[in-house]
Short mmCIF file of C-alpha atoms and ligand atoms in Angstrom, two decimals:
data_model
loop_
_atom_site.label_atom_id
_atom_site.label_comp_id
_atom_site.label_asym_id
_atom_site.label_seq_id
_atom_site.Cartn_x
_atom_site.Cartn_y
_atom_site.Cartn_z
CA UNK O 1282 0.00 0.00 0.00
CA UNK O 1283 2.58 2.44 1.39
CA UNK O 1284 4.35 1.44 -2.20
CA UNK O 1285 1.34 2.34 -4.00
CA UNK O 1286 1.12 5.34 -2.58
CA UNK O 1287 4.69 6.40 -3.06
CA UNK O 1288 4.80 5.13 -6.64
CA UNK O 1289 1.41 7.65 -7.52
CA UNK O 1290 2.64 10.15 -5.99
CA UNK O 1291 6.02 9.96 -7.81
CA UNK O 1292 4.29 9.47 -10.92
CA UNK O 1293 1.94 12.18 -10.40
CA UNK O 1294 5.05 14.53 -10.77
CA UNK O 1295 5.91 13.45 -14.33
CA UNK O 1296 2.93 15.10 -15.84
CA UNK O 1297 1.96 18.85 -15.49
CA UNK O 1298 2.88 22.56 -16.49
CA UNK O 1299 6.04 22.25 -14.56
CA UNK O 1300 7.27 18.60 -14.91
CA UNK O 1301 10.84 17.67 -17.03
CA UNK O 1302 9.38 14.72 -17.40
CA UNK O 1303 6.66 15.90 -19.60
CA UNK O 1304 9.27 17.64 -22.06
CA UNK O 1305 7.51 20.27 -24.87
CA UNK O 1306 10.68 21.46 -26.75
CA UNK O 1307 14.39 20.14 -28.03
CA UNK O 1308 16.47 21.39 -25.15
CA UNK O 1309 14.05 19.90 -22.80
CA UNK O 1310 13.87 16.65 -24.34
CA UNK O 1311 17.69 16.79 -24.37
CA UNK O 1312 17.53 17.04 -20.49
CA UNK O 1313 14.79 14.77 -19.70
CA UNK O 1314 16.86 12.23 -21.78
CA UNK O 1315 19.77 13.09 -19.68
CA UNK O 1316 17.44 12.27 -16.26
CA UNK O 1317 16.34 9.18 -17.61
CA UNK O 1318 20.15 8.06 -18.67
CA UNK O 1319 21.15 9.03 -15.98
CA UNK O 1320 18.50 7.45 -13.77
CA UNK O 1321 18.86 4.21 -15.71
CA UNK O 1322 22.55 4.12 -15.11
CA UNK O 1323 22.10 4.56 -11.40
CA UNK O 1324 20.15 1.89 -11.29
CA UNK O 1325 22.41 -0.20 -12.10
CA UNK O 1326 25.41 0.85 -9.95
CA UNK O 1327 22.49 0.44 -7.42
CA UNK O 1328 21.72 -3.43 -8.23
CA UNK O 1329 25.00 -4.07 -8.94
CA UNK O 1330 26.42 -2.73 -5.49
CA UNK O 1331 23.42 -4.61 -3.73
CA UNK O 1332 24.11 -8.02 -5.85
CA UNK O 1333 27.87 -7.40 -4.07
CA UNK O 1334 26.36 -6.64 -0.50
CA UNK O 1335 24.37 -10.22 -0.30
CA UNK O 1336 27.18 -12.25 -2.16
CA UNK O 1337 28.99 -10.83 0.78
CA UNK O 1338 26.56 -12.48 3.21
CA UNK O 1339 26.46 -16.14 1.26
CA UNK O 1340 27.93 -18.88 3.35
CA UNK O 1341 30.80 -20.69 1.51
CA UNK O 1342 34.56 -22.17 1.53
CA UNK O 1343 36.65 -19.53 1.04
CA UNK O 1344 39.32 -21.04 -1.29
CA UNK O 1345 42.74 -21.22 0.02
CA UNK O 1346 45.41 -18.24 -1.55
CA UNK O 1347 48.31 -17.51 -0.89
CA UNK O 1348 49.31 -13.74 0.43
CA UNK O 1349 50.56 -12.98 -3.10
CA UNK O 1350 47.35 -14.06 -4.11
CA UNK O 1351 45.38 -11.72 -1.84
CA UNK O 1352 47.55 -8.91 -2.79
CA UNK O 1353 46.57 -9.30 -6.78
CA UNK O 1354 43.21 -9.69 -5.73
CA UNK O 1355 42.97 -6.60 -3.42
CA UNK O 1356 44.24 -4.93 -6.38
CA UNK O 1357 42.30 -5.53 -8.82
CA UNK O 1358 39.17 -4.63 -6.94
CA UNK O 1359 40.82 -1.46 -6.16
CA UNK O 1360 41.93 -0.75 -10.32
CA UNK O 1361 38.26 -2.06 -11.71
CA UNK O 1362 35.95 -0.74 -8.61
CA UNK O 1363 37.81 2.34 -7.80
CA UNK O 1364 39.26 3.55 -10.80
CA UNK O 1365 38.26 1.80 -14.07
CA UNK O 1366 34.50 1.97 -13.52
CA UNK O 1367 34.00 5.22 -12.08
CA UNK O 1368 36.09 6.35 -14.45
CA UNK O 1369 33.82 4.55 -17.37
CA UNK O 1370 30.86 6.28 -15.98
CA UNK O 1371 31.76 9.70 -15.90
CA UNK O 1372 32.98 9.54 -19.08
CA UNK O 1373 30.31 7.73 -20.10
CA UNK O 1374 28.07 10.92 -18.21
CA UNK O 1375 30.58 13.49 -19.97
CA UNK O 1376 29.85 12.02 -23.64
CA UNK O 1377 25.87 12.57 -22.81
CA UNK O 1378 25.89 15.89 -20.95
CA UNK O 1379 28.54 17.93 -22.80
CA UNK O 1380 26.46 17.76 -25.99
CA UNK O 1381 23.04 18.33 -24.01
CA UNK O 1382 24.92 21.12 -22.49
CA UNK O 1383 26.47 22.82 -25.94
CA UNK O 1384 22.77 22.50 -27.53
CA UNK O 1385 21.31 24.98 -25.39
CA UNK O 1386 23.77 27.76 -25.89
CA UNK O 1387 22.56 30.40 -27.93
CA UNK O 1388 25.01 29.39 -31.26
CA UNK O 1389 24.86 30.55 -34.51
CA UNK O 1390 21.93 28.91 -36.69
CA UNK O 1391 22.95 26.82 -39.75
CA UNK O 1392 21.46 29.31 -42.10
CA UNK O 1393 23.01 32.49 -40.32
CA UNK O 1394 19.76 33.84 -38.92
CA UNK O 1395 19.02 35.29 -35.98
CA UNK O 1396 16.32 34.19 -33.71
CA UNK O 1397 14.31 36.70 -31.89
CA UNK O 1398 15.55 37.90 -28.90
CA UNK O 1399 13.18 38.11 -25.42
CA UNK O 1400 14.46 39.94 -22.52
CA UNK O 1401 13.63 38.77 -19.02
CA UNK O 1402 14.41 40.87 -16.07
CA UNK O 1403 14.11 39.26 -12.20
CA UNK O 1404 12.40 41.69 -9.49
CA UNK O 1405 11.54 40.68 -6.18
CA UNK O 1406 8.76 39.27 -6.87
CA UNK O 1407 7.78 39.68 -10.25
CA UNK O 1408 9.39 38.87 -14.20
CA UNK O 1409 10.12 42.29 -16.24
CA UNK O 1410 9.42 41.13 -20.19
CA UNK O 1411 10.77 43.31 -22.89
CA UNK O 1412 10.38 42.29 -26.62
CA UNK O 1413 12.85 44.76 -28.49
CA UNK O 1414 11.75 45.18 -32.18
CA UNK O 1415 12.26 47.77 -34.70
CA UNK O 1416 8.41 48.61 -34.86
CA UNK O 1417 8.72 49.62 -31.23
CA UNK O 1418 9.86 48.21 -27.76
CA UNK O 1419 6.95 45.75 -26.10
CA UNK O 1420 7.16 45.81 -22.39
CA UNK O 1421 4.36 43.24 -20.08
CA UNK O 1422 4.99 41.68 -16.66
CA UNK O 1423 4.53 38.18 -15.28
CA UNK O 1424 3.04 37.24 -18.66
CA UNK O 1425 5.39 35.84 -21.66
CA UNK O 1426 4.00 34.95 -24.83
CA UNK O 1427 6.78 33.53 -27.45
CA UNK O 1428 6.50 32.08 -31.31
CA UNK O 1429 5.62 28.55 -30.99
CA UNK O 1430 8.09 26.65 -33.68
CA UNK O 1431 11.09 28.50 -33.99
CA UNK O 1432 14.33 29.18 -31.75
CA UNK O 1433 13.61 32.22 -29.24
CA UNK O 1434 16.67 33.49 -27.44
CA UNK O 1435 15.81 34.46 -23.84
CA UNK O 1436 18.76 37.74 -22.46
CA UNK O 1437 17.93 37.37 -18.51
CA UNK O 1438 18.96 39.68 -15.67
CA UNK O 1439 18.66 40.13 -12.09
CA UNK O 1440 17.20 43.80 -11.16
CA UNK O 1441 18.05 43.52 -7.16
CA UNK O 1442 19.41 40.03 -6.42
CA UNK O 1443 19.95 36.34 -8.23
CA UNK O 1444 17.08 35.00 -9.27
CA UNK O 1445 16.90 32.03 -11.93
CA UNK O 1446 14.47 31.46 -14.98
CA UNK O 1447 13.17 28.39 -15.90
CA UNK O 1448 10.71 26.49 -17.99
CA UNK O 1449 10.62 22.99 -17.19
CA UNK O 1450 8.55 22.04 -20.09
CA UNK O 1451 10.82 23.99 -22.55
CA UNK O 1452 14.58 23.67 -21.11
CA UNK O 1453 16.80 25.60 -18.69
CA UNK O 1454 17.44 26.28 -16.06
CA UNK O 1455 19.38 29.84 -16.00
CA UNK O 1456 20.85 32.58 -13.24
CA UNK O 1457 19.80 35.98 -13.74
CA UNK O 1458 22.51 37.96 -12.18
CA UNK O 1459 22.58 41.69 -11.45
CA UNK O 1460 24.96 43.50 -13.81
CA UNK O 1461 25.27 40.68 -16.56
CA UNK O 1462 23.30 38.99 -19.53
CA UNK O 1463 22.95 35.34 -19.54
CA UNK O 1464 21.49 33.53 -22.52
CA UNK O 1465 19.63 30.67 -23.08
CA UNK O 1466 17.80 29.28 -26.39
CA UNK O 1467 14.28 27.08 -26.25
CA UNK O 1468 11.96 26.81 -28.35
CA UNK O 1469 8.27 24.85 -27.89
CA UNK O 1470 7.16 22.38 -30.35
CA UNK O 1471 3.59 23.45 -30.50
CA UNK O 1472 1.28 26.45 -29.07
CA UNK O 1473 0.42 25.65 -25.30
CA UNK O 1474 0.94 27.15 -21.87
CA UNK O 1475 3.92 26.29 -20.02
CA UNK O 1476 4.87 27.35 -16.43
CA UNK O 1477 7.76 28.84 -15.25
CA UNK O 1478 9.03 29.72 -11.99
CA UNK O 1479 12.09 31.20 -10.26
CA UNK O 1480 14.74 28.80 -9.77
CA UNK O 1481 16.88 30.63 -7.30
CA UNK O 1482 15.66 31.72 -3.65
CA UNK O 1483 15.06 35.31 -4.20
CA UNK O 1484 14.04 35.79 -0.77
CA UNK O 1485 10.42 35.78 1.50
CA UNK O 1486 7.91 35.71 -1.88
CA UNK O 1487 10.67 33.28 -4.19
CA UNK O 1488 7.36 31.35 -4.01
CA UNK O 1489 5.53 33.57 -5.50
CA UNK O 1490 7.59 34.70 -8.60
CA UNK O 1491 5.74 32.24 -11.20
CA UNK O 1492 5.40 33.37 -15.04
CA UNK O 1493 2.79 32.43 -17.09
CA UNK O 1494 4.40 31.75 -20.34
CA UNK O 1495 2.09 31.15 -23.35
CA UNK O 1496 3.28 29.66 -26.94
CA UNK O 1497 1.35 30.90 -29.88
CA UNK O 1498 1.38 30.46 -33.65
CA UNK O 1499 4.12 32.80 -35.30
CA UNK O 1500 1.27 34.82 -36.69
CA UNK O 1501 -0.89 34.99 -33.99
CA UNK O 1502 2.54 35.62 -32.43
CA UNK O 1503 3.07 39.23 -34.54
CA UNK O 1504 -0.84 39.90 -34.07
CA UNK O 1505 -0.33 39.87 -30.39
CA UNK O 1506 2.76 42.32 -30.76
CA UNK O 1507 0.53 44.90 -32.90
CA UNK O 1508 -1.66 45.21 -30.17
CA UNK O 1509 0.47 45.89 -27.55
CA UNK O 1510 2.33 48.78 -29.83
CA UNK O 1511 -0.69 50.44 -29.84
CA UNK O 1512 -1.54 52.26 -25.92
CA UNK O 1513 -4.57 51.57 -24.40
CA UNK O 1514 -7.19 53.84 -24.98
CA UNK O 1515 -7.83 57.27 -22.30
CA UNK O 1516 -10.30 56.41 -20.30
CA UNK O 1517 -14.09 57.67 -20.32
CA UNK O 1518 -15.33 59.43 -18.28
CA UNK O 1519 -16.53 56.71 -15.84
CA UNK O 1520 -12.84 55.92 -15.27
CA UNK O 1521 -11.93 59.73 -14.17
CA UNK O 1522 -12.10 59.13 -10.69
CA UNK O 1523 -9.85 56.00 -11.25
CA UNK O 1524 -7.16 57.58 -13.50
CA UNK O 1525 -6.74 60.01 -10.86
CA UNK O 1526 -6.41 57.54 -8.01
CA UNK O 1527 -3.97 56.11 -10.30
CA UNK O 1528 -2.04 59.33 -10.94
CA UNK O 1529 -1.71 60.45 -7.38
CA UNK O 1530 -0.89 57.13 -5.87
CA UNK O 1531 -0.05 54.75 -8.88
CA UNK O 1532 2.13 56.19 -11.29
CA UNK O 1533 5.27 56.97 -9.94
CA UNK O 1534 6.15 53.48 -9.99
CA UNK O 1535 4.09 52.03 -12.51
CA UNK O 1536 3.93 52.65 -16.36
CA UNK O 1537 0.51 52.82 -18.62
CA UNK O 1538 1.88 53.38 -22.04
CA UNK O 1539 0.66 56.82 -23.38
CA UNK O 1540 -0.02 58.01 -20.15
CA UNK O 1541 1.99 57.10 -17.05
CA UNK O 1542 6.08 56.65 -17.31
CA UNK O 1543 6.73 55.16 -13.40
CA UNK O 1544 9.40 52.30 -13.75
CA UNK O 1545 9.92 50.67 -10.62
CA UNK O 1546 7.15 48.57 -10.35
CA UNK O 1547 5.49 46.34 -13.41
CA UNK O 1548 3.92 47.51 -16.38
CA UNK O 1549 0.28 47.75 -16.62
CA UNK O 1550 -0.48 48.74 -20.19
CA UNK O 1551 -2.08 44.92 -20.40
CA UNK O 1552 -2.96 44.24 -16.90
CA UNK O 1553 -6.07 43.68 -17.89
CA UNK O 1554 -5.53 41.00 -20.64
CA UNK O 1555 -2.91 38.67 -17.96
CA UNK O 1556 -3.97 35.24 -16.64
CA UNK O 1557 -2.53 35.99 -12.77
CA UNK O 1558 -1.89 38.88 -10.88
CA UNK O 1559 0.75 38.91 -7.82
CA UNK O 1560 3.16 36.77 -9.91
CA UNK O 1561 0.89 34.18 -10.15
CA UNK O 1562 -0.43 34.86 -6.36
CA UNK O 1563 -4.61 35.08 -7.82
CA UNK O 1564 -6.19 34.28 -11.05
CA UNK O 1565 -7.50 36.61 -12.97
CA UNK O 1566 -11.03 37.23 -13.07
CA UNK O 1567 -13.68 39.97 -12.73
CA UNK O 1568 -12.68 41.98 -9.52
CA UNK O 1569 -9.17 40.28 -8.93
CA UNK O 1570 -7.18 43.53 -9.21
CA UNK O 1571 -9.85 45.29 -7.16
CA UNK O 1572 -9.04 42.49 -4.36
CA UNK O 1573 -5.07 42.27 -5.13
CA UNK O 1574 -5.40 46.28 -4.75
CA UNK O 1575 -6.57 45.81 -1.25
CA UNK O 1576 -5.23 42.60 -0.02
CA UNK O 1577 -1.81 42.04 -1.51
CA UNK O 1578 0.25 42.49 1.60
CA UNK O 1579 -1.93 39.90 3.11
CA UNK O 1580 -2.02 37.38 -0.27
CA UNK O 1581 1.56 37.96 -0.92
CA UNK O 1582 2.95 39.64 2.37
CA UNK O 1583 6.33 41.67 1.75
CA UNK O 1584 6.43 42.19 -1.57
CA UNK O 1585 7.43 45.82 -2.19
CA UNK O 1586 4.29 47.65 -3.39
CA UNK O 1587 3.04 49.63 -0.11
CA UNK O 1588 -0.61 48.89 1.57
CA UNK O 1589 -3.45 50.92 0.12
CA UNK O 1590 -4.98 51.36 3.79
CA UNK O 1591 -5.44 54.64 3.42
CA UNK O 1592 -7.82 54.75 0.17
CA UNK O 1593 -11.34 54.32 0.79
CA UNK O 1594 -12.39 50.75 -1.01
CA UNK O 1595 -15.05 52.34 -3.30
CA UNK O 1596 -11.51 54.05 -4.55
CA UNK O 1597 -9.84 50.55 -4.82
CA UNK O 1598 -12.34 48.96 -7.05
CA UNK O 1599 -12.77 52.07 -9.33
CA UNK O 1600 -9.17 51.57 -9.98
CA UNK O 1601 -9.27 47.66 -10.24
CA UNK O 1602 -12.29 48.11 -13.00
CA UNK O 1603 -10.53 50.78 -14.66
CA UNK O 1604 -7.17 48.71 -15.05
CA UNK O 1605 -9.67 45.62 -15.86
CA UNK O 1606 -9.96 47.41 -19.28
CA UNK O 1607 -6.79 47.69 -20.05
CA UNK O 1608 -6.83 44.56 -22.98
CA UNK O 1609 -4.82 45.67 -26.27
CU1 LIG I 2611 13.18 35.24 -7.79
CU2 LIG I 2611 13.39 33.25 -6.54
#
């Protein structure tokens, strides 16, 4: 029973938004591959060091040798356990990993192009996303939507402190460290949603830095980038009241493209059209950001915006319905 259990439970973890095991592009089949050469290969070290242990235990003559004998014998045990099969086995792990390892690094492609680039910036707690382009500079938070079908280059950071990005569906995983670029390459076979999480301890809320990333068609892919180039609309007049909440108490930290610039905290030109809020903290849904507005130092407790106790809530949920329209 207590096997069954175990054995569900371990198998439960193979399947999912954030399981290796359940690989959705190259690089991550590469290291799932690795995992499951790997596991096989400790396996057998495993049976074959048990198979020792009980042979040790079997009753039986031990043959008469002489001390030379016992000398050769002592040695060779020492040559082919200590040296000659360790030694087979991480060469045998170097011949497997290297090339796992060299087909994630951002290379040249055969044909000389260049795959689009995403950048991906760590805050505590939230994922900065930044899709340079000629037409004009996309910036969204906590919300990462990438060409399904074709290499993407990922240029992470850390803003404050080391923080790690990874996909376990799609590959990875990589530091992003204050004050330098690291790069990483995946690319998912097919459109889907993928999880991704922070793979570093960033500090209290490391929980609570999830990314939704999202893999579309190519052209759905460019359609999606049109509509962020374009800022939201001004709001009507039934949003007044809100924008100015906003502009007194909002918007020296956060930026609405068109009309706010602040930079510290995450953009919110597409607040409204994001599938969590708080990092992945609460889903969104009608009311959410009304609710995150007034709760989020008790949902997500330290993370660096400042409690709103001091607006009335009839001010809080203007302001959560306004940003609820803010869908390119
Ligand atoms: Cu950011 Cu852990």
């Amino acid at each position: 029973m207590a096997l069954a259990v175990a054995l569900a439970t371990g198998l439960a973890g193979c399947s999912g938004s954030h399981s290796i095991l359940d690989p959705a592009g190259q690089a991550a089949r590469d290291v799932a591959s690795l995992w499951w050469g790997m596991l096989a290969g400790f396996g057998l070290v495993f049976v074959g060091v048990v198979a020792l242990w009980l042979a040790a235990f079997r009753p039986r003559e031990r043959p008469a040798r002489s001390p030379d004998q016992e000398r050769r014998l002592a040695r060779s045990w020492i040559l082919g356990g200590g040296i000659l099969l360790p030694g087979a086995s991480i060469l045998l792990l170097l011949a497997f990993g290297v090339p796992t390892g060299q087909r994630l690094l951002p290379l040249p492609l055969p044909g000389g192009e260049t795959p689009r680039v995403i950048e991906v910036t760590g805050h505590q707690w939230w994922w900065e996303v930044r899709y340079p382009d000629e037409a004009g500079e996309v910036v969204t938070a906590n919300h990462l939507v990438m060409p399904a079908g074709e290499p993407v280059d990922f240029h992470v950071t850390g803003a404050d402190v080391i923080h790690a990005f990874w996909v376990p569906r799609l590959g990875g995983k990589i530091d992003m460290i204050p004050g330098r670029i690291n790069r990483i390459r995946l690319e998912a076979d097919a459109p889907g949603v993928f999880g991704a999480q922070c793979a570093e301890y960033c500090g209290v809320q490391h929980a609570h830095m999830q990314l939704h990333l999202e893999a579309v068609a190519p052209a759905a892919f460019e359609d999606w980038l049109a509509a962020r180039r374009e800022p939201p609309p001004e709001p009507d007049d039934a949003h007044a009241a809100a924008r100015d909440t906003f502009a007194a108490h909002c918007a020296s930290c956060h930026r609405v493209a068109g009309l706010y610039q602040g930079d510290s905290g995450p953009d919110l030109s597409d607040i409204g059209a994001r599938a969590t809020l708080g990092a992945g903290t609460l889903a969104m849904e009608e009311g959410a950001i009304a609710r995150w507005l007034a709760e989020h130092q008790r949902l997500k407790p330290g993370n660096r915006m400042p409690a709103h106790d001091h607006l009335a809530p009839e001010d809080l949920e203007a302001l959560g319905a306004w940003l609820e329209t803010l869908v390119p």
